């Protein structure tokens, strides 16, 4: 299951996306508009484009791919529904695709895995370990394919974080991760994110990471032998 972050027309539905929904541990907004580059290239456009590219690559390899949205919804879906789509599909792996909106001086990508928690409607204890393996495998293959550095502004520069405050991860019952492919506010990252050729490399890195995870094979050069 691929989850293209946000939605290109969320900005037209602020009332709907500001509605609070349960994320297991507490309540948060249904969705947000996402960020954009200084030139106005929206995160939601990036995530949808890359998700479609990943789908094409994985489908050609024989995978069945479900998207949470394919530009076919006026807004959202909400973060709780995004998790539910992956759960109901009994996905072997799920990935939320995003790009960050950090300060302009910050650069790089990072991958997020769910924290092992049991609170309210959230119970990630069974998926925490495989999700961390998914995240580290994705991190290695994405770096190999794109050359993008690990984020220098969080996670100790390791390109990996474990969090318990993201509804799409908290409510998942299948192995799931979340990738921030770069910082849209950084000029170097923005030049890459807006380049179709680089987006194809990003899609290849994601597809290779998901394939390696599903096949149980070794990680890329950033985390071990291929």
XYZ file of C-alpha atoms in Angstrom:
226
model
C 0.000 0.000 0.000
C 1.357 3.378 -1.049
C 0.111 6.487 0.703
C 0.794 9.718 -1.239
C 0.962 12.368 1.467
C -1.677 15.108 1.566
C -3.830 15.922 -1.488
C -3.353 18.585 -4.192
C -6.753 20.140 -3.419
C -6.678 19.966 0.387
C -6.320 23.762 0.431
C -9.860 24.059 -0.932
C -11.266 22.020 1.971
C -9.749 23.525 5.105
C -12.843 22.870 7.226
C -12.833 19.192 6.346
C -9.110 18.612 6.823
C -9.018 20.533 10.104
C -11.580 18.156 11.618
C -10.063 16.172 14.491
C -9.808 12.390 14.181
C -8.538 9.755 16.558
C -4.969 8.524 16.075
C -5.046 5.977 18.881
C -3.104 7.987 21.445
C -5.009 11.260 21.036
C -6.734 13.334 18.347
C -5.186 15.303 15.485
C -6.311 17.088 12.333
C -7.701 14.889 9.574
C -4.943 16.032 7.204
C -2.910 19.114 6.271
C -2.147 20.944 3.052
C 1.521 19.944 3.167
C 4.436 22.157 2.195
C 5.881 23.419 -1.098
C 9.098 24.663 -2.668
C 9.850 28.381 -2.947
C 8.762 28.146 -6.588
C 5.358 26.787 -5.560
C 5.776 23.065 -6.355
C 3.450 21.397 -3.854
C 4.403 18.467 -1.677
C 1.089 16.829 -2.607
C 2.021 16.984 -6.300
C 5.408 15.432 -5.543
C 4.021 12.603 -3.426
C 1.361 11.668 -5.962
C 3.822 11.698 -8.863
C 6.386 9.556 -7.043
C 3.721 7.148 -5.759
C 2.489 6.577 -9.300
C 6.053 5.937 -10.462
C 6.610 3.450 -7.617
C 3.328 1.712 -8.442
C 4.387 1.279 -12.073
C 7.729 -0.215 -11.048
C 6.242 -2.587 -8.478
C 3.383 -3.646 -10.731
C 5.906 -4.562 -13.428
C 7.599 -6.779 -10.827
C 4.355 -8.616 -10.136
C 3.177 -6.797 -7.011
C -0.394 -5.788 -6.284
C -0.352 -2.098 -5.316
C -3.096 -0.107 -3.575
C -2.976 3.703 -3.251
C -4.804 5.597 -0.511
C -5.634 8.269 -3.090
C -4.845 8.716 -6.765
C -5.875 12.311 -7.348
C -9.456 11.051 -7.334
C -10.647 12.605 -4.066
C -11.441 16.246 -3.276
C -9.400 16.103 -0.060
C -7.662 13.694 2.274
C -8.228 10.927 3.088
C -7.888 11.542 6.800
C -4.926 9.961 8.538
C -7.061 7.323 10.249
C -8.553 6.242 6.926
C -5.092 6.100 5.369
C -4.112 3.509 7.968
C -7.407 1.671 7.551
C -6.904 1.313 3.783
C -3.634 -0.525 4.319
C -5.140 -2.672 7.062
C -8.175 -3.657 5.016
C -5.958 -4.489 2.047
C -3.941 -6.840 4.305
C -0.876 -5.178 2.830
C 2.444 -6.959 3.253
C 4.027 -3.508 3.513
C 2.722 0.054 3.637
C 4.553 3.294 2.995
C 3.572 6.948 3.394
C 5.490 9.157 0.941
C 6.210 12.773 1.893
C 8.681 15.652 1.548
C 9.564 17.872 4.492
C 9.132 21.601 5.116
C 12.072 22.264 7.442
C 14.144 25.482 7.631
C 15.972 26.337 4.407
C 19.422 25.554 5.792
C 18.437 21.951 6.559
C 18.912 19.207 3.996
C 18.419 15.491 3.469
C 15.909 12.663 3.769
C 14.802 10.475 6.618
C 12.565 7.483 7.228
C 10.226 7.061 10.188
C 9.183 3.805 11.851
C 6.358 3.432 14.385
C 7.129 3.304 18.075
C 6.050 0.153 19.864
C 3.035 1.310 21.860
C -0.277 0.130 23.236
C -2.545 3.067 24.019
C -6.194 3.567 23.237
C -6.916 2.307 19.729
C -3.211 2.150 18.875
C -1.362 -1.143 19.217
C 1.830 -1.313 17.188
C 3.579 -3.945 19.298
C 3.297 -6.634 16.615
C 4.453 -4.422 13.736
C 7.181 -2.365 15.417
C 10.049 -4.750 14.623
C 9.147 -5.504 10.984
C 8.352 -1.830 10.424
C 11.809 -0.857 11.658
C 13.318 -3.392 9.259
C 11.195 -1.906 6.470
C 12.365 1.599 7.368
C 16.060 0.707 7.475
C 15.823 -1.226 4.206
C 14.091 1.706 2.509
C 16.669 4.108 3.894
C 19.525 2.128 2.377
C 18.002 1.670 -1.062
C 16.732 5.246 -1.322
C 20.211 6.559 -0.567
C 21.756 4.183 -3.094
C 19.358 5.238 -5.856
C 19.331 8.994 -5.274
C 22.567 9.909 -3.512
C 20.473 12.073 -1.193
C 22.195 12.520 2.208
C 20.596 11.591 5.500
C 18.790 14.545 7.076
C 21.228 16.751 8.974
C 18.602 18.356 11.210
C 17.035 15.460 13.143
C 17.564 11.859 14.118
C 21.235 12.420 14.878
C 22.055 12.479 11.167
C 21.207 8.788 10.786
C 18.218 9.280 8.492
C 15.990 7.248 10.787
C 13.475 8.119 13.491
C 10.990 6.174 15.607
C 7.836 8.111 16.483
C 4.550 7.519 18.273
C 2.671 10.663 17.221
C 1.722 9.888 13.610
C -1.784 8.519 13.139
C -0.982 6.705 9.920
C 1.636 4.662 11.791
C -0.119 4.376 15.153
C -3.256 2.824 13.650
C -1.540 0.441 11.251
C -1.695 -3.295 11.873
C 0.593 -4.062 8.920
C 4.320 -3.217 8.660
C 4.508 0.447 7.768
C 7.016 3.281 7.387
C 6.994 6.945 6.438
C 9.604 8.587 4.202
C 10.428 12.289 3.987
C 12.278 12.306 0.651
C 13.970 15.681 1.145
C 13.391 19.209 2.400
C 11.297 21.260 -0.034
C 12.484 24.498 1.588
C 16.151 23.751 0.898
C 17.370 24.957 -2.513
C 19.465 21.840 -3.250
C 16.717 19.421 -2.271
C 14.086 21.489 -4.084
C 16.092 21.313 -7.315
C 16.032 17.527 -7.033
C 12.409 17.155 -5.950
C 11.211 19.243 -8.911
C 13.306 17.245 -11.420
C 11.340 14.408 -13.086
C 14.532 12.397 -13.642
C 15.406 12.594 -9.951
C 11.837 11.640 -9.018
C 12.232 8.514 -11.117
C 15.394 7.640 -9.196
C 13.517 8.292 -5.951
C 10.759 5.959 -7.121
C 13.336 3.308 -8.010
C 14.940 3.571 -4.583
C 11.558 3.192 -2.896
C 10.547 0.284 -5.138
C 13.881 -1.459 -4.539
C 13.531 -0.960 -0.788
C 10.015 -2.373 -0.724
C 11.047 -5.281 -2.951
C 14.023 -6.099 -0.732
C 11.829 -5.997 2.375
C 9.160 -8.227 0.836
C 11.742 -10.711 -0.397
C 13.549 -10.662 2.933
C 16.849 -9.812 1.249
C 19.760 -7.786 2.578
C 19.815 -4.020 2.715
C 21.634 -1.719 0.345
C 25.125 -0.336 0.867
C 24.029 2.115 3.569
C 22.971 -0.715 5.844
C 24.819 -3.838 4.743
C 25.469 -6.005 1.701
C 23.066 -6.065 -1.215
